[in-house]
PDB file of C-alpha atoms in Angstrom:
ATOM      1  CA  MET A 611      19.480   0.213  37.484  1.00  0.00           C
ATOM      2  CA  PRO A 612      17.542  -1.810  34.882  1.00  0.00           C
ATOM      3  CA  LYS A 613      14.202  -3.327  35.810  1.00  0.00           C
ATOM      4  CA  ILE A 614      14.348  -7.119  35.907  1.00  0.00           C
ATOM      5  CA  THR A 615      11.259  -9.223  36.463  1.00  0.00           C
ATOM      6  CA  THR A 616      10.682 -12.854  37.294  1.00  0.00           C
ATOM      7  CA  ARG A 617       9.490 -13.332  33.719  1.00  0.00           C
ATOM      8  CA  ASP A 618      12.933 -12.223  32.478  1.00  0.00           C
ATOM      9  CA  LEU A 619      14.560 -14.815  34.729  1.00  0.00           C
ATOM     10  CA  VAL A 620      12.235 -17.556  33.476  1.00  0.00           C
ATOM     11  CA  GLU A 621      13.046 -16.765  29.851  1.00  0.00           C
ATOM     12  CA  LYS A 622      16.784 -16.418  30.464  1.00  0.00           C
ATOM     13  CA  LEU A 623      17.224 -19.699  32.373  1.00  0.00           C
ATOM     14  CA  ASN A 624      14.374 -21.611  30.712  1.00  0.00           C
ATOM     15  CA  LEU A 625      12.614 -22.368  33.997  1.00  0.00           C
ATOM     16  CA  GLU A 626       9.388 -24.345  34.316  1.00  0.00           C
ATOM     17  CA  ILE A 627       6.404 -22.427  35.734  1.00  0.00           C
ATOM     18  CA  VAL A 628       4.631 -24.593  38.308  1.00  0.00           C
ATOM     19  CA  SER A 629       2.194 -22.076  39.812  1.00  0.00           C
ATOM     20  CA  GLY A 630       1.707 -18.378  40.585  1.00  0.00           C
ATOM     21  CA  GLU A 631       1.851 -17.306  36.932  1.00  0.00           C
ATOM     22  CA  LYS A 632       0.076 -14.034  37.772  1.00  0.00           C
ATOM     23  CA  GLY A 633       3.155 -12.886  39.692  1.00  0.00           C
ATOM     24  CA  LEU A 634       5.673 -13.259  36.864  1.00  0.00           C
ATOM     25  CA  ASP A 635       5.884  -9.489  36.437  1.00  0.00           C
ATOM     26  CA  ARG A 636       7.186  -8.984  39.975  1.00  0.00           C
ATOM     27  CA  GLU A 637      10.395  -6.987  40.044  1.00  0.00           C
ATOM     28  CA  ILE A 638      13.674  -8.527  41.222  1.00  0.00           C
ATOM     29  CA  THR A 639      15.418  -5.830  43.271  1.00  0.00           C
ATOM     30  CA  THR A 640      18.521  -7.634  44.556  1.00  0.00           C
ATOM     31  CA  ASP A 641      21.041 -10.176  43.305  1.00  0.00           C
ATOM     32  CA  GLU A 642      21.186 -11.849  46.723  1.00  0.00           C
ATOM     33  CA  LEU A 643      19.681 -15.336  46.944  1.00  0.00           C
ATOM     34  CA  SER A 644      18.310 -17.266  49.895  1.00  0.00           C
ATOM     35  CA  ARG A 645      17.956 -20.922  50.876  1.00  0.00           C
ATOM     36  CA  PRO A 646      15.254 -20.667  53.566  1.00  0.00           C
ATOM     37  CA  ALA A 647      16.241 -23.591  55.809  1.00  0.00           C
ATOM     38  CA  LEU A 648      15.711 -21.702  59.088  1.00  0.00           C
ATOM     39  CA  GLN A 649      12.394 -20.385  57.825  1.00  0.00           C
ATOM     40  CA  LEU A 650      11.136 -23.900  57.146  1.00  0.00           C
ATOM     41  CA  ALA A 651      12.076 -24.656  60.751  1.00  0.00           C
ATOM     42  CA  GLY A 652       9.820 -21.784  61.836  1.00  0.00           C
ATOM     43  CA  TYR A 653      12.342 -18.960  62.348  1.00  0.00           C
ATOM     44  CA  PHE A 654      11.206 -15.941  60.289  1.00  0.00           C
ATOM     45  CA  SER A 655      12.716 -13.107  62.373  1.00  0.00           C
ATOM     46  CA  HIS A 656      15.370 -12.343  59.751  1.00  0.00           C
ATOM     47  CA  TYR A 657      13.566 -13.563  56.650  1.00  0.00           C
ATOM     48  CA  SER A 658      14.360 -11.530  53.506  1.00  0.00           C
ATOM     49  CA  PRO A 659      11.251 -11.896  51.324  1.00  0.00           C
ATOM     50  CA  GLN A 660      12.643  -9.624  48.571  1.00  0.00           C
ATOM     51  CA  ARG A 661      15.213 -12.268  47.661  1.00  0.00           C
ATOM     52  CA  ILE A 662      14.743 -15.181  45.283  1.00  0.00           C
ATOM     53  CA  GLN A 663      14.160 -18.286  47.405  1.00  0.00           C
ATOM     54  CA  ILE A 664      15.833 -21.571  46.412  1.00  0.00           C
ATOM     55  CA  LEU A 665      14.584 -24.941  47.658  1.00  0.00           C
ATOM     56  CA  GLY A 666      16.818 -27.947  47.069  1.00  0.00           C
ATOM     57  CA  THR A 667      17.047 -31.513  48.285  1.00  0.00           C
ATOM     58  CA  SER A 668      18.047 -30.565  51.857  1.00  0.00           C
ATOM     59  CA  GLU A 669      15.215 -28.073  52.338  1.00  0.00           C
ATOM     60  CA  LEU A 670      12.493 -30.276  50.888  1.00  0.00           C
ATOM     61  CA  SER A 671      13.727 -33.355  52.782  1.00  0.00           C
ATOM     62  CA  PHE A 672      13.499 -31.388  56.013  1.00  0.00           C
ATOM     63  CA  PHE A 673      10.056 -30.075  55.055  1.00  0.00           C
ATOM     64  CA  LYS A 674       8.735 -33.641  54.893  1.00  0.00           C
ATOM     65  CA  LEU A 675       9.659 -34.070  58.586  1.00  0.00           C
ATOM     66  CA  ILE A 676       7.562 -31.084  59.675  1.00  0.00           C
ATOM     67  CA  PRO A 677       4.204 -31.997  61.261  1.00  0.00           C
ATOM     68  CA  ASP A 678       1.349 -31.671  58.762  1.00  0.00           C
ATOM     69  CA  ILE A 679      -0.407 -29.097  60.951  1.00  0.00           C
ATOM     70  CA  GLU A 680       2.526 -26.686  60.544  1.00  0.00           C
ATOM     71  CA  LYS A 681       3.332 -27.190  56.875  1.00  0.00           C
ATOM     72  CA  LYS A 682       0.668 -24.828  55.534  1.00  0.00           C
ATOM     73  CA  SER A 683       1.594 -21.985  57.884  1.00  0.00           C
ATOM     74  CA  ARG A 684       5.314 -22.276  57.021  1.00  0.00           C
ATOM     75  CA  MET A 685       4.607 -22.090  53.308  1.00  0.00           C
ATOM     76  CA  ARG A 686       2.154 -19.195  53.731  1.00  0.00           C
ATOM     77  CA  MET A 687       4.856 -17.222  55.530  1.00  0.00           C
ATOM     78  CA  LEU A 688       7.387 -18.134  52.847  1.00  0.00           C
ATOM     79  CA  CYS A 689       5.160 -16.872  50.020  1.00  0.00           C
ATOM     80  CA  THR A 690       4.807 -13.118  50.387  1.00  0.00           C
ATOM     81  CA  ARG A 691       3.484 -10.569  47.915  1.00  0.00           C
ATOM     82  CA  ILE A 692       6.993  -9.147  47.344  1.00  0.00           C
ATOM     83  CA  THR A 693       8.877 -12.438  46.958  1.00  0.00           C
ATOM     84  CA  PRO A 694      10.028 -12.540  43.300  1.00  0.00           C
ATOM     85  CA  CYS A 695       9.805 -16.325  43.085  1.00  0.00           C
ATOM     86  CA  ILE A 696      10.537 -19.661  44.733  1.00  0.00           C
ATOM     87  CA  ILE A 697      12.625 -22.048  42.644  1.00  0.00           C
ATOM     88  CA  ILE A 698      12.761 -25.829  43.088  1.00  0.00           C
ATOM     89  CA  SER A 699      15.981 -27.480  41.881  1.00  0.00           C
ATOM     90  CA  ARG A 700      16.666 -30.988  40.517  1.00  0.00           C
ATOM     91  CA  ASP A 701      13.085 -31.320  39.172  1.00  0.00           C
ATOM     92  CA  LEU A 702      11.976 -32.246  42.684  1.00  0.00           C
ATOM     93  CA  GLU A 703       8.320 -32.639  43.506  1.00  0.00           C
ATOM     94  CA  VAL A 704       6.667 -29.408  44.617  1.00  0.00           C
ATOM     95  CA  PRO A 705       4.836 -29.752  47.970  1.00  0.00           C
ATOM     96  CA  LYS A 706       1.097 -29.202  47.611  1.00  0.00           C
ATOM     97  CA  GLU A 707       1.227 -26.770  50.565  1.00  0.00           C
ATOM     98  CA  LEU A 708       3.634 -24.602  48.593  1.00  0.00           C
ATOM     99  CA  GLU A 709       1.417 -24.623  45.504  1.00  0.00           C
ATOM    100  CA  GLU A 710      -1.618 -23.620  47.559  1.00  0.00           C
ATOM    101  CA  ALA A 711       0.215 -20.771  49.257  1.00  0.00           C
ATOM    102  CA  ALA A 712       1.719 -19.612  45.958  1.00  0.00           C
ATOM    103  CA  ASP A 713      -1.697 -19.494  44.282  1.00  0.00           C
ATOM    104  CA  ARG A 714      -3.103 -17.550  47.220  1.00  0.00           C
ATOM    105  CA  TYR A 715      -0.410 -14.842  47.126  1.00  0.00           C
ATOM    106  CA  ASP A 716       0.400 -15.061  43.387  1.00  0.00           C
ATOM    107  CA  THR A 717       3.998 -15.976  44.218  1.00  0.00           C
ATOM    108  CA  PRO A 718       5.631 -17.697  41.238  1.00  0.00           C
ATOM    109  CA  VAL A 719       6.904 -21.205  41.905  1.00  0.00           C
ATOM    110  CA  LEU A 720       9.435 -22.336  39.330  1.00  0.00           C
ATOM    111  CA  ARG A 721      11.389 -25.524  38.761  1.00  0.00           C
ATOM    112  CA  CYS A 722      14.539 -26.584  36.909  1.00  0.00           C
ATOM    113  CA  HIS A 723      16.572 -29.758  36.408  1.00  0.00           C
ATOM    114  CA  GLN A 724      19.902 -28.304  37.583  1.00  0.00           C
ATOM    115  CA  ASP A 725      21.389 -29.054  40.979  1.00  0.00           C
ATOM    116  CA  THR A 726      21.077 -26.317  43.586  1.00  0.00           C
ATOM    117  CA  THR A 727      24.660 -25.064  43.527  1.00  0.00           C
ATOM    118  CA  LYS A 728      24.772 -24.718  39.743  1.00  0.00           C
ATOM    119  CA  LEU A 729      21.345 -23.089  39.689  1.00  0.00           C
ATOM    120  CA  MET A 730      22.379 -20.473  42.240  1.00  0.00           C
ATOM    121  CA  GLY A 731      25.568 -19.799  40.301  1.00  0.00           C
ATOM    122  CA  ASN A 732      23.682 -19.235  37.052  1.00  0.00           C
ATOM    123  CA  ILE A 733      21.158 -16.921  38.710  1.00  0.00           C
ATOM    124  CA  SER A 734      23.890 -14.958  40.516  1.00  0.00           C
ATOM    125  CA  ASN A 735      25.898 -14.506  37.308  1.00  0.00           C
ATOM    126  CA  TYR A 736      22.843 -13.298  35.400  1.00  0.00           C
ATOM    127  CA  LEU A 737      21.679 -10.851  38.087  1.00  0.00           C
ATOM    128  CA  ARG A 738      25.206  -9.636  38.776  1.00  0.00           C
ATOM    129  CA  LYS A 739      25.622  -8.743  35.132  1.00  0.00           C
ATOM    130  CA  GLU A 740      22.251  -7.008  34.921  1.00  0.00           C
ATOM    131  CA  PHE A 741      22.672  -5.026  38.151  1.00  0.00           C
ATOM    132  CA  ALA A 742      26.285  -3.981  37.525  1.00  0.00           C
ATOM    133  CA  PRO A 743      26.902  -0.178  37.322  1.00  0.00           C
ATOM    134  CA  ALA A 744      27.115   0.853  33.677  1.00  0.00           C
ATOM    135  CA  THR A 745      28.270   3.724  31.506  1.00  0.00           C
ATOM    136  CA  SER A 746      29.112   4.434  27.861  1.00  0.00           C
ATOM    137  CA  VAL A 747      32.209   6.103  26.413  1.00  0.00           C
ATOM    138  CA  HIS A 748      33.096   7.306  22.928  1.00  0.00           C
ATOM    139  CA  GLY A 749      35.859   5.288  21.330  1.00  0.00           C
ATOM    140  CA  VAL A 750      36.796   1.961  19.783  1.00  0.00           C
ATOM    141  CA  PHE A 751      37.170  -1.173  21.877  1.00  0.00           C
ATOM    142  CA  ILE A 752      39.318  -3.957  20.466  1.00  0.00           C
ATOM    143  CA  GLU A 753      41.057  -7.075  21.730  1.00  0.00           C
ATOM    144  CA  VAL A 754      44.787  -6.989  21.020  1.00  0.00           C
ATOM    145  CA  TYR A 755      46.821 -10.063  21.986  1.00  0.00           C
ATOM    146  CA  GLY A 756      44.189 -10.960  24.563  1.00  0.00           C
ATOM    147  CA  ILE A 757      44.185  -7.478  26.144  1.00  0.00           C
ATOM    148  CA  GLY A 758      41.040  -5.339  26.011  1.00  0.00           C
ATOM    149  CA  VAL A 759      42.223  -1.980  24.612  1.00  0.00           C
ATOM    150  CA  LEU A 760      39.977   1.090  24.587  1.00  0.00           C
ATOM    151  CA  ILE A 761      41.135   3.519  21.878  1.00  0.00           C
ATOM    152  CA  THR A 762      39.980   7.086  22.552  1.00  0.00           C
ATOM    153  CA  GLY A 763      40.727  10.495  21.089  1.00  0.00           C
ATOM    154  CA  GLU A 764      39.125  13.492  19.454  1.00  0.00           C
ATOM    155  CA  SER A 765      36.715  12.950  16.574  1.00  0.00           C
ATOM    156  CA  GLY A 766      38.456  12.450  13.222  1.00  0.00           C
ATOM    157  CA  ILE A 767      41.874  11.518  14.628  1.00  0.00           C
ATOM    158  CA  GLY A 768      41.696   8.056  13.035  1.00  0.00           C
ATOM    159  CA  LYS A 769      40.490   5.661  15.745  1.00  0.00           C
ATOM    160  CA  SER A 770      38.375   3.530  13.400  1.00  0.00           C
ATOM    161  CA  GLU A 771      41.086   3.428  10.710  1.00  0.00           C
ATOM    162  CA  ILE A 772      43.597   2.208  13.271  1.00  0.00           C
ATOM    163  CA  ALA A 773      41.089  -0.387  14.488  1.00  0.00           C
ATOM    164  CA  LEU A 774      40.647  -1.568  10.886  1.00  0.00           C
ATOM    165  CA  GLU A 775      44.413  -2.037  10.550  1.00  0.00           C
ATOM    166  CA  LEU A 776      44.480  -3.998  13.810  1.00  0.00           C
ATOM    167  CA  ILE A 777      41.613  -6.209  12.620  1.00  0.00           C
ATOM    168  CA  LYS A 778      43.521  -6.919   9.399  1.00  0.00           C
ATOM    169  CA  ARG A 779      46.468  -7.965  11.568  1.00  0.00           C
ATOM    170  CA  GLY A 780      44.322 -10.597  13.315  1.00  0.00           C
ATOM    171  CA  HIS A 781      42.894  -8.760  16.320  1.00  0.00           C
ATOM    172  CA  ARG A 782      39.193  -8.605  17.210  1.00  0.00           C
ATOM    173  CA  LEU A 783      36.661  -5.790  17.321  1.00  0.00           C
ATOM    174  CA  VAL A 784      34.315  -5.487  20.287  1.00  0.00           C
ATOM    175  CA  ALA A 785      32.680  -2.078  19.713  1.00  0.00           C
ATOM    176  CA  ASP A 786      33.056   1.034  17.589  1.00  0.00           C
ATOM    177  CA  ASP A 787      31.895   4.583  18.332  1.00  0.00           C
ATOM    178  CA  ARG A 788      29.978   3.724  21.535  1.00  0.00           C
ATOM    179  CA  VAL A 789      31.481   1.354  24.060  1.00  0.00           C
ATOM    180  CA  ASP A 790      29.142   0.122  26.807  1.00  0.00           C
ATOM    181  CA  ILE A 791      31.006  -0.631  30.030  1.00  0.00           C
ATOM    182  CA  LYS A 792      29.839  -2.477  33.134  1.00  0.00           C
ATOM    183  CA  GLU A 793      31.685  -2.714  36.432  1.00  0.00           C
ATOM    184  CA  PHE A 794      31.294  -6.191  37.884  1.00  0.00           C
ATOM    185  CA  GLU A 795      33.522  -5.246  40.805  1.00  0.00           C
ATOM    186  CA  LYS A 796      36.045  -2.523  41.528  1.00  0.00           C
ATOM    187  CA  GLY A 797      38.893  -2.891  39.057  1.00  0.00           C
ATOM    188  CA  TYR A 798      36.968  -5.326  36.835  1.00  0.00           C
ATOM    189  CA  LEU A 799      35.318  -3.668  33.827  1.00  0.00           C
ATOM    190  CA  ILE A 800      33.626  -5.435  30.924  1.00  0.00           C
ATOM    191  CA  GLY A 801      33.166  -3.594  27.620  1.00  0.00           C
ATOM    192  CA  SER A 802      30.664  -4.526  24.925  1.00  0.00           C
ATOM    193  CA  CYS A 803      28.301  -3.155  22.289  1.00  0.00           C
ATOM    194  CA  GLU A 804      24.764  -3.388  23.630  1.00  0.00           C
ATOM    195  CA  SER A 805      23.187  -1.799  20.542  1.00  0.00           C
ATOM    196  CA  THR A 806      22.233  -4.380  17.927  1.00  0.00           C
ATOM    197  CA  LEU A 807      22.052  -1.524  15.400  1.00  0.00           C
ATOM    198  CA  ILE A 808      25.820  -0.850  15.370  1.00  0.00           C
ATOM    199  CA  LYS A 809      27.173  -4.197  16.588  1.00  0.00           C
ATOM    200  CA  HIS A 810      30.103  -5.488  14.454  1.00  0.00           C
ATOM    201  CA  LEU A 811      30.004  -2.293  12.374  1.00  0.00           C
ATOM    202  CA  LEU A 812      32.926   0.066  11.777  1.00  0.00           C
ATOM    203  CA  GLU A 813      32.645   3.585  10.350  1.00  0.00           C
ATOM    204  CA  ILE A 814      35.474   4.631   8.030  1.00  0.00           C
ATOM    205  CA  ARG A 815      35.377   8.207   6.784  1.00  0.00           C
ATOM    206  CA  GLY A 816      35.399   8.300   2.991  1.00  0.00           C
ATOM    207  CA  LEU A 817      34.433   4.633   2.788  1.00  0.00           C
ATOM    208  CA  GLY A 818      31.333   4.460   4.942  1.00  0.00           C
ATOM    209  CA  ILE A 819      30.052   1.771   7.278  1.00  0.00           C
ATOM    210  CA  ILE A 820      31.486  -1.715   6.940  1.00  0.00           C
ATOM    211  CA  ASN A 821      30.452  -4.978   8.605  1.00  0.00           C
ATOM    212  CA  VAL A 822      33.595  -6.410  10.151  1.00  0.00           C
ATOM    213  CA  MET A 823      32.119  -9.878  10.681  1.00  0.00           C
ATOM    214  CA  THR A 824      30.957 -10.089   7.047  1.00  0.00           C
ATOM    215  CA  LEU A 825      34.276  -8.874   5.628  1.00  0.00           C
ATOM    216  CA  PHE A 826      36.743 -10.659   7.921  1.00  0.00           C
ATOM    217  CA  GLY A 827      34.705 -13.530   9.410  1.00  0.00           C
ATOM    218  CA  THR A 828      33.436 -14.393  12.860  1.00  0.00           C
ATOM    219  CA  GLY A 829      36.982 -14.628  14.196  1.00  0.00           C
ATOM    220  CA  ALA A 830      37.370 -10.859  13.761  1.00  0.00           C
ATOM    221  CA  VAL A 831      34.739  -9.925  16.361  1.00  0.00           C
ATOM    222  CA  ARG A 832      33.741 -10.790  19.895  1.00  0.00           C
ATOM    223  CA  SER A 833      30.744  -9.798  22.008  1.00  0.00           C
ATOM    224  CA  ASP A 834      32.526  -8.517  25.113  1.00  0.00           C
ATOM    225  CA  LYS A 835      35.937  -8.281  26.744  1.00  0.00           C
ATOM    226  CA  ARG A 836      37.535  -7.154  29.971  1.00  0.00           C
ATOM    227  CA  LEU A 837      38.787  -3.565  29.680  1.00  0.00           C
ATOM    228  CA  GLN A 838      42.408  -3.326  30.824  1.00  0.00           C
ATOM    229  CA  LEU A 839      44.180  -0.587  28.866  1.00  0.00           C
ATOM    230  CA  ASN A 840      43.224   2.829  27.481  1.00  0.00           C
ATOM    231  CA  VAL A 841      45.241   4.160  24.528  1.00  0.00           C
ATOM    232  CA  HIS A 842      44.421   7.833  24.060  1.00  0.00           C
ATOM    233  CA  LEU A 843      45.334   9.381  20.715  1.00  0.00           C
ATOM    234  CA  GLU A 844      46.074  13.079  20.378  1.00  0.00           C
ATOM    235  CA  THR A 845      47.506  15.313  17.678  1.00  0.00           C
ATOM    236  CA  TRP A 846      51.282  15.687  18.024  1.00  0.00           C
ATOM    237  CA  ASN A 847      52.173  18.827  19.982  1.00  0.00           C
ATOM    238  CA  ASP A 848      55.799  19.964  19.665  1.00  0.00           C
ATOM    239  CA  GLN A 849      55.435  22.008  22.844  1.00  0.00           C
ATOM    240  CA  LYS A 850      54.476  18.984  24.950  1.00  0.00           C
ATOM    241  CA  GLN A 851      56.864  16.571  26.619  1.00  0.00           C
ATOM    242  CA  TYR A 852      55.837  12.981  25.991  1.00  0.00           C
ATOM    243  CA  ASP A 853      56.915   9.971  28.041  1.00  0.00           C
ATOM    244  CA  ARG A 854      59.976   8.505  26.299  1.00  0.00           C
ATOM    245  CA  ILE A 855      61.021   5.883  28.839  1.00  0.00           C
ATOM    246  CA  GLY A 856      57.749   4.407  30.075  1.00  0.00           C
ATOM    247  CA  LEU A 857      57.839   5.365  33.742  1.00  0.00           C
ATOM    248  CA  GLY A 858      54.728   7.516  33.480  1.00  0.00           C
ATOM    249  CA  ASP A 859      51.913   6.438  35.792  1.00  0.00           C
ATOM    250  CA  GLU A 860      48.799   7.647  34.007  1.00  0.00           C
ATOM    251  CA  HIS A 861      45.351   6.196  34.645  1.00  0.00           C
ATOM    252  CA  ARG A 862      41.797   6.734  33.506  1.00  0.00           C
ATOM    253  CA  GLU A 863      38.919   6.419  35.936  1.00  0.00           C
ATOM    254  CA  ILE A 864      35.755   4.728  34.691  1.00  0.00           C
ATOM    255  CA  LEU A 865      32.910   4.303  37.194  1.00  0.00           C
ATOM    256  CA  ASN A 866      34.800   3.335  40.392  1.00  0.00           C
ATOM    257  CA  SER A 867      37.739   1.648  38.673  1.00  0.00           C
ATOM    258  CA  LYS A 868      41.070   2.867  37.341  1.00  0.00           C
ATOM    259  CA  ILE A 869      42.734   1.436  34.251  1.00  0.00           C
ATOM    260  CA  GLU A 870      46.176   2.106  32.841  1.00  0.00           C
ATOM    261  CA  LYS A 871      46.301   4.861  30.223  1.00  0.00           C
ATOM    262  CA  LYS A 872      48.858   5.527  27.486  1.00  0.00           C
ATOM    263  CA  THR A 873      48.801   8.802  25.534  1.00  0.00           C
ATOM    264  CA  ILE A 874      50.055   8.343  21.971  1.00  0.00           C
ATOM    265  CA  PRO A 875      50.813  11.434  19.842  1.00  0.00           C
ATOM    266  CA  VAL A 876      49.682  11.055  16.233  1.00  0.00           C
ATOM    267  CA  ARG A 877      51.263  12.587  13.158  1.00  0.00           C
ATOM    268  CA  PRO A 878      51.836  11.492   9.540  1.00  0.00           C
ATOM    269  CA  GLY A 879      54.279   8.625   9.230  1.00  0.00           C
ATOM    270  CA  ARG A 880      53.657   7.018  12.616  1.00  0.00           C
ATOM    271  CA  ASN A 881      52.336   3.462  12.486  1.00  0.00           C
ATOM    272  CA  VAL A 882      49.945   3.722  15.406  1.00  0.00           C
ATOM    273  CA  ALA A 883      48.600   0.176  14.955  1.00  0.00           C
ATOM    274  CA  ILE A 884      52.045  -1.298  15.649  1.00  0.00           C
ATOM    275  CA  ILE A 885      52.467   1.042  18.627  1.00  0.00           C
ATOM    276  CA  ILE A 886      49.153  -0.181  20.091  1.00  0.00           C
ATOM    277  CA  GLU A 887      50.204  -3.801  19.550  1.00  0.00           C
ATOM    278  CA  SER A 888      53.451  -3.069  21.389  1.00  0.00           C
ATOM    279  CA  ALA A 889      51.554  -1.313  24.189  1.00  0.00           C
ATOM    280  CA  ALA A 890      49.326  -4.370  24.646  1.00  0.00           C
ATOM    281  CA  MET A 891      52.284  -6.774  24.709  1.00  0.00           C
ATOM    282  CA  ASN A 892      54.174  -4.507  27.110  1.00  0.00           C
ATOM    283  CA  TYR A 893      51.117  -4.382  29.373  1.00  0.00           C
ATOM    284  CA  ARG A 894      51.108  -8.189  29.481  1.00  0.00           C
ATOM    285  CA  LEU A 895      54.784  -8.204  30.383  1.00  0.00           C
ATOM    286  CA  ASN A 896      54.162  -5.701  33.191  1.00  0.00           C
ATOM    287  CA  GLN A 897      51.384  -7.916  34.551  1.00  0.00           C
ATOM    288  CA  MET A 898      53.897 -10.784  34.599  1.00  0.00           C
ATOM    289  CA  GLY A 899      56.299  -8.678  36.655  1.00  0.00           C
ATOM    290  CA  ILE A 900      58.611  -7.674  33.812  1.00  0.00           C
ATOM    291  CA  ASN A 901      59.012  -3.889  33.534  1.00  0.00           C
ATOM    292  CA  THR A 902      61.577  -2.877  30.924  1.00  0.00           C
ATOM    293  CA  ALA A 903      61.501   0.820  31.859  1.00  0.00           C
ATOM    294  CA  LYS A 904      62.236   0.138  35.524  1.00  0.00           C
ATOM    295  CA  ASP A 905      64.952  -2.385  34.644  1.00  0.00           C
ATOM    296  CA  PHE A 906      66.569   0.181  32.336  1.00  0.00           C
ATOM    297  CA  THR A 907      66.555   2.973  34.938  1.00  0.00           C
ATOM    298  CA  SER A 908      67.963   0.584  37.554  1.00  0.00           C
ATOM    299  CA  ARG A 909      70.808  -0.439  35.252  1.00  0.00           C
ATOM    300  CA  LEU A 910      71.401   3.204  34.315  1.00  0.00           C
ATOM    301  CA  ALA A 911      71.590   4.263  37.975  1.00  0.00           C
ATOM    302  CA  GLU A 912      74.001   1.399  38.695  1.00  0.00           C
ATOM    303  CA  GLU A 913      76.151   2.387  35.703  1.00  0.00           C
ATOM    304  CA  ILE A 914      76.312   6.011  36.878  1.00  0.00           C
ATOM    305  CA  LYS A 915      77.187   4.904  40.396  1.00  0.00           C
ATOM    306  CA  GLN A 916      79.954   2.636  39.091  1.00  0.00           C
ATOM    307  CA  ASN A 917      81.397   5.397  36.885  1.00  0.00           C
ATOM    308  CA  ASN A 918      81.407   7.829  39.812  1.00  0.00           C
ATOM    309  CA  MET A 919      83.271   5.295  41.955  1.00  0.00           C
ATOM    310  CA  ASN A 920      85.826   4.718  39.206  1.00  0.00           C
ATOM    311  CA  ASN A 921      86.371   8.486  38.861  1.00  0.00           C
ATOM    312  CA  GLY A 922      86.721   8.955  42.605  1.00  0.00           C
ATOM    313  CA  VAL A 923      83.475  10.877  43.001  1.00  0.00           C
ATOM    314  CA  ASN A 924      81.699  10.368  46.322  1.00  0.00           C
TER     315      ASN A 924
END
């Protein structure tokens, strides 16, 4: 899991630092957030100090109703030495009791102009992305007709050349050679190229390294995409039986998720780029509930049944 600090959050969301600047290097260990309404009321039995604390209009309005003699103690208990930060939304005024407690325990107090709900959404999205389980696989990741297709296969089989053909046909490159994958939730994978060194680059044997964005424009690349289909290329084997109807149920497991996998045999004369385009379009049809292979086998079974009845076969 990557190390994320309060300073990273400040820079990412452009937050204002009100006090507690010495604590900006505190580590954020969870993507769970807290709005400490019960704590302001004095109930700290189930307080989670390791969470980012958000104070909005409701919390600060209630705080004004607390007797002055109790305000300092509530804020001292809210500001611990492991609390990553306390964020004030809507550019609201920061209570002086909070600033004093924050300075005492070096707890960062931050402020932003966004409303509380939007602020929490932005923080959750950022932390969720950073904390998501991650892995890297060897292959080419490209968007074909809106479907994220991971092209894999042994080295030298022609993955990058096929990707180049797809790019020329209007599809978009996400990553070549190393594909970085994060699992936001089970069944939801996002692929990207985290390395700025190889981003937008494509290696073509005999030609060298080309910059796809420079050659084909910004419309030929994208930064990330949901991974939905794996097309695995392998050298044609005459001794192997390949799926000719489309009823095969093959999947590839990445992290804790499974994605549909299609194995495509490669040999001279096969236009693999067109096959991958067709695989992507067929995947979209399947997601819409249209399965040509199943419809064909159903019609075939019905035809056989009808012929048997006509011939008097039980």
